[in-house]
CSV table of C-alpha atoms in Angstrom, one decimal:
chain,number,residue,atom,x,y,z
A,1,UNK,CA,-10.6,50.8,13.3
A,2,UNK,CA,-8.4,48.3,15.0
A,3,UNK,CA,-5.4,48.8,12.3
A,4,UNK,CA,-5.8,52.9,12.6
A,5,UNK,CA,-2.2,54.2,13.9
A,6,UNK,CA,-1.7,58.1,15.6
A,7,UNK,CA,1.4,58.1,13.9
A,8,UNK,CA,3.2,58.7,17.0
A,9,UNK,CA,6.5,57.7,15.9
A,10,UNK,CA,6.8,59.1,12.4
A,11,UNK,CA,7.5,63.1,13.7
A,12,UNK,CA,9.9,61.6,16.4
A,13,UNK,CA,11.8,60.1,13.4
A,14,UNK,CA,11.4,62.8,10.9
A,15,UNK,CA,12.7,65.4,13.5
A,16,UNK,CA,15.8,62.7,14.1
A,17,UNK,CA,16.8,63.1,10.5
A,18,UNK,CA,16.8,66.9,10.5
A,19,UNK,CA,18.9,67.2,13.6
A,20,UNK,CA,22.6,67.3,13.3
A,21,UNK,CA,24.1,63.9,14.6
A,22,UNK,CA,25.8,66.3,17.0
A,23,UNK,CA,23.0,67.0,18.6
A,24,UNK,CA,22.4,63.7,19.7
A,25,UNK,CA,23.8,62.5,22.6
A,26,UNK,CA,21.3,60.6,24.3
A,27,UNK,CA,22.2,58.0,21.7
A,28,UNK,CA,25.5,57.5,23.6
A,29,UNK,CA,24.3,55.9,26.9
A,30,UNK,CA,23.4,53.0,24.6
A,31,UNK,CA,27.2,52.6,23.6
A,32,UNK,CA,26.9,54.4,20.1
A,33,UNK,CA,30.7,55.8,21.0
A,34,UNK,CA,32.1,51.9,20.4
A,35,UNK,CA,33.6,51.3,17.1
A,36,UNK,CA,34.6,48.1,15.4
A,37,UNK,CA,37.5,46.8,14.2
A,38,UNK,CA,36.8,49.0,10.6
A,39,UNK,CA,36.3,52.2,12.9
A,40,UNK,CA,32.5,52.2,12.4
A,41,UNK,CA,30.2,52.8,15.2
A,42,UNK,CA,28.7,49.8,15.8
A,43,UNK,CA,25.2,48.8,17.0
A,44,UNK,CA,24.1,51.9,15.5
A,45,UNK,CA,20.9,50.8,13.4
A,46,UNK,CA,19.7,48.7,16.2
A,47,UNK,CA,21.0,51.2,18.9
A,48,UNK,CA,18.8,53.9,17.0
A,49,UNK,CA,15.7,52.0,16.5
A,50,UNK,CA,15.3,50.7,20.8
A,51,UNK,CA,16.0,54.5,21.5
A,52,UNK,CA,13.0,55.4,18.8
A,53,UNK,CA,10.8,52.0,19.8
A,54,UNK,CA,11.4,53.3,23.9
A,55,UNK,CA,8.8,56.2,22.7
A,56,UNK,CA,6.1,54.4,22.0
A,57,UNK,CA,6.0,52.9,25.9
A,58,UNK,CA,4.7,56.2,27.1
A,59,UNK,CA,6.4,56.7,29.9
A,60,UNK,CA,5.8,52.5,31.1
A,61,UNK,CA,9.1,51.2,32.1
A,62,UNK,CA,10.7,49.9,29.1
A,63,UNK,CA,13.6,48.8,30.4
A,64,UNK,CA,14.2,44.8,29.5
A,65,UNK,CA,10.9,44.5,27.2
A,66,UNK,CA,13.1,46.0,24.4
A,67,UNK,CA,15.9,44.0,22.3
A,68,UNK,CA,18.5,46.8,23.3
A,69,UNK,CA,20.7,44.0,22.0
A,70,UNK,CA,24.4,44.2,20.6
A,71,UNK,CA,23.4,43.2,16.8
A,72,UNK,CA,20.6,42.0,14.9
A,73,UNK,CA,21.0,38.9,14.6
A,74,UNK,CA,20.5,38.8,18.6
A,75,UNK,CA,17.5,41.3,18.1
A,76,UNK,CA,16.0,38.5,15.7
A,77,UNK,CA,17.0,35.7,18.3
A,78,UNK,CA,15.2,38.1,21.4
A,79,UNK,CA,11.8,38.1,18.9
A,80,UNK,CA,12.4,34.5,18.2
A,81,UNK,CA,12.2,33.7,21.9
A,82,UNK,CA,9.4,35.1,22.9
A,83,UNK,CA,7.1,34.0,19.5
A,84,UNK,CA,6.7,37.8,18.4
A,85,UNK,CA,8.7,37.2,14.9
A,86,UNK,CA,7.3,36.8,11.8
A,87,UNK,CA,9.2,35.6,8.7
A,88,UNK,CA,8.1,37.3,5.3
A,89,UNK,CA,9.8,34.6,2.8
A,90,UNK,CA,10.2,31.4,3.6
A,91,UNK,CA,13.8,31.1,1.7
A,92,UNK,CA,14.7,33.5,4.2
A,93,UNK,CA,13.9,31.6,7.1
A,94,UNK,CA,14.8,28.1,5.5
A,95,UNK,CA,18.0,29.7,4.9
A,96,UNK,CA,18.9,30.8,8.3
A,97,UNK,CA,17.9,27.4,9.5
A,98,UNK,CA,20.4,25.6,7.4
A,99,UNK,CA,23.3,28.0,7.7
A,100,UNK,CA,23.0,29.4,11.4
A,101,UNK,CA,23.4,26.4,13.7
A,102,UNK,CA,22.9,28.5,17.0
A,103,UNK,CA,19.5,29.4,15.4
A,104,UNK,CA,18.5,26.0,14.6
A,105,UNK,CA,16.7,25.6,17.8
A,106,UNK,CA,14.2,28.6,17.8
A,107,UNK,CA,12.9,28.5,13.8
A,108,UNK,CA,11.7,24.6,14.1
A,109,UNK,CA,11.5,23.4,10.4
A,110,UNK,CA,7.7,24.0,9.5
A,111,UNK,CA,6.5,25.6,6.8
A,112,UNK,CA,5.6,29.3,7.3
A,113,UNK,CA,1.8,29.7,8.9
A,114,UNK,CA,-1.1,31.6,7.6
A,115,UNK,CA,0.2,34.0,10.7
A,116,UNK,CA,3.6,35.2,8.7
A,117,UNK,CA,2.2,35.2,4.9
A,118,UNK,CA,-0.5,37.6,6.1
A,119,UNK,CA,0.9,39.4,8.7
A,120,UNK,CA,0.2,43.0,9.2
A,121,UNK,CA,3.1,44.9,9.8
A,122,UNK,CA,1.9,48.1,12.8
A,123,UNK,CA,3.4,51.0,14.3
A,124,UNK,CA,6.0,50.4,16.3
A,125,UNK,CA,7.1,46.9,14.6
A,126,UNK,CA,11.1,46.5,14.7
A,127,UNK,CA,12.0,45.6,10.9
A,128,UNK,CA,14.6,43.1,10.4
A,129,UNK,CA,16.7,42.9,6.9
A,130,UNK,CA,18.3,39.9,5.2
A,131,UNK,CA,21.2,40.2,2.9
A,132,UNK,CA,21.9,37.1,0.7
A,133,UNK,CA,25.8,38.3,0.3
A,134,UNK,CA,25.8,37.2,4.0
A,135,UNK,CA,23.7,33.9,4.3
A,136,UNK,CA,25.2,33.3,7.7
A,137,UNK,CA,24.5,36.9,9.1
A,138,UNK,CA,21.0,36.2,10.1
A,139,UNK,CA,20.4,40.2,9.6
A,140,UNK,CA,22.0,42.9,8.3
A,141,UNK,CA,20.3,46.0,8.9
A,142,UNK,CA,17.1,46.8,11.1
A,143,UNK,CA,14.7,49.8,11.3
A,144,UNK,CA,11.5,50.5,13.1
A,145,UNK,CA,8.0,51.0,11.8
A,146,UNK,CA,6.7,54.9,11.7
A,147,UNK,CA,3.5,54.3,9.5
A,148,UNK,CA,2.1,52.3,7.2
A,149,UNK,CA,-1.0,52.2,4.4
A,150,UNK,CA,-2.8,48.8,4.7
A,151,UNK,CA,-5.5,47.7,2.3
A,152,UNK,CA,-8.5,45.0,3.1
A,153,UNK,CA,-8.1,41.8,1.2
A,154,UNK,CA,-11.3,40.5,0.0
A,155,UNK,CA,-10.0,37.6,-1.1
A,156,UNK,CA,-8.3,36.4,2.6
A,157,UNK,CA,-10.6,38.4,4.5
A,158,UNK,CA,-7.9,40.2,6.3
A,159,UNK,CA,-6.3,43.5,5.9
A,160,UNK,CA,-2.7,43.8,4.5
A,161,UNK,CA,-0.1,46.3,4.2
A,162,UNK,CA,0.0,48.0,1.3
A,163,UNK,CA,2.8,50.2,2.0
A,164,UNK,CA,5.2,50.6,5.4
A,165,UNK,CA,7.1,53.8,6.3
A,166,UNK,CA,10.4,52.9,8.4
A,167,UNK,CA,13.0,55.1,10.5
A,168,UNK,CA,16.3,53.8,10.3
A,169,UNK,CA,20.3,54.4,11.1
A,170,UNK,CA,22.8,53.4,9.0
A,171,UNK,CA,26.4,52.2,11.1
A,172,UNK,CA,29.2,53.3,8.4
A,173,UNK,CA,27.8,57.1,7.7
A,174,UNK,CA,26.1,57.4,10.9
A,175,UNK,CA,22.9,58.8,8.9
A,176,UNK,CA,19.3,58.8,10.1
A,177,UNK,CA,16.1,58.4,7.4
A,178,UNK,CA,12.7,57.6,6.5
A,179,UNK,CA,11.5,56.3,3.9
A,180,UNK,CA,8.7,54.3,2.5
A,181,UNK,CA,8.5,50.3,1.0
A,182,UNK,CA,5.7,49.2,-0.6
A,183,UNK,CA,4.6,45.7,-0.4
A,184,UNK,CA,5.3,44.8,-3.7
A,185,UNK,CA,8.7,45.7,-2.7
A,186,UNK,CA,9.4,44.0,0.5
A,187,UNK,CA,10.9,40.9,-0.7
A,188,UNK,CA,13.7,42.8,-3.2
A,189,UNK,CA,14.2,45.7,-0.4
A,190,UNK,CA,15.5,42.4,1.6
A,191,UNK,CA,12.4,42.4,4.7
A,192,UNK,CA,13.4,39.6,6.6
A,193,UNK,CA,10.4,39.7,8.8
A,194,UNK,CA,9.3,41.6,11.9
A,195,UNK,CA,9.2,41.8,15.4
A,196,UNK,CA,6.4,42.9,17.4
A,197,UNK,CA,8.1,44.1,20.9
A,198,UNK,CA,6.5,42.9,24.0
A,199,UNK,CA,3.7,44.3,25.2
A,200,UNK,CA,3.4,47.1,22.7
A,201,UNK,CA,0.5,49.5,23.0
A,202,UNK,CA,-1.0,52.3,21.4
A,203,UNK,CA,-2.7,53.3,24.5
């Protein structure tokens, strides 16, 4: 069906979480060797999930249609810009609208659409988290689709995640996992929303 997924990312990451962090140096062209002023590597969540996302291009020039952005907050704003984010919560987004002024411009004050309640999270979907310790942070943390479950909703007529599996890198231990979220979950695990990078395919 149109919501089946090959699963192409999910070895890619599991094999990234059994290699030694050694062993990885084609994470450094990307600037993973920078540290911040508490001598973590920064970038590295976001730095980790463009490098994983850059797989699922197949070989098309990637270069430019991928956040490969400093932070989240500016992988959020890249989304943002080009209408390929999608808010889970509206507290979330209501709060970045009142506490982020340089974000102001790109969330508009609506109510969130049919779209963002129902969307359906895909392979290859960046994952963007929200910490409420932080209301002016925009993001904390982001990871990358590698699977999901999804379930058809009778009710809305529309199918619906039921469970997502992401890949992600954590900047203070430098460690690589996957793991799963249900949906029940997303909300308390702190899902922000999602961003669907620019002419994605599964080809």
């Amino acid at each position: 069906g149109t919501h089946d997924t090959p699963y192409r990312l999910l070895p890619i990451a599991q094999a990234e979480v059994n290699a030694l962090y050694a062993s990885h140096p084609k994470f450094y062209k990307y600037g993973m060797e920078l540290r911040d002023a508490n001598g973590n590597y920064t970038k590295w969540c976001h730095m980790f999930v463009d490098w994983l996302s850059a797989h699922a291009f197949w070989g098309t020039p990637y270069s430019g249609r991928l956040p490969m952005v400093d932070n989240c907050k500016e992988g959020v704003r890249w989304f943002l810009e080009k209408h390929r984010f999608v808010f889970i919560n509206e507290t979330f987004k209501t709060t970045i609208f009142n506490n982020v002024n340089d974000m102001r411009e790109l969330l508009g004050q609506g109510e969130l659409t049919t779209k963002e309640i129902e969307y359906l999270a895909l392979e290859g979907d960046y994952v963007y988290f929200y910490s409420s310790d932080e209301e002016n942070q925009v993001s904390s943390h982001v990871a990358l689709v590698v699977g999901m479950s999804n379930v058809w909703d009778s009710t809305l007529n529309c199918w619906k995640n039921s469970s997502i599996t992401i890949a992600e890198g954590n900047v203070a231990n430098r460690i690589v996992r996957v793991r799963t979220i249900t949906r029940e979950n997303f909300e308390s695990e702190g899902i922000l929303g999602f961003g669907e990078p620019d002419g994605f395919s599964y080809g």
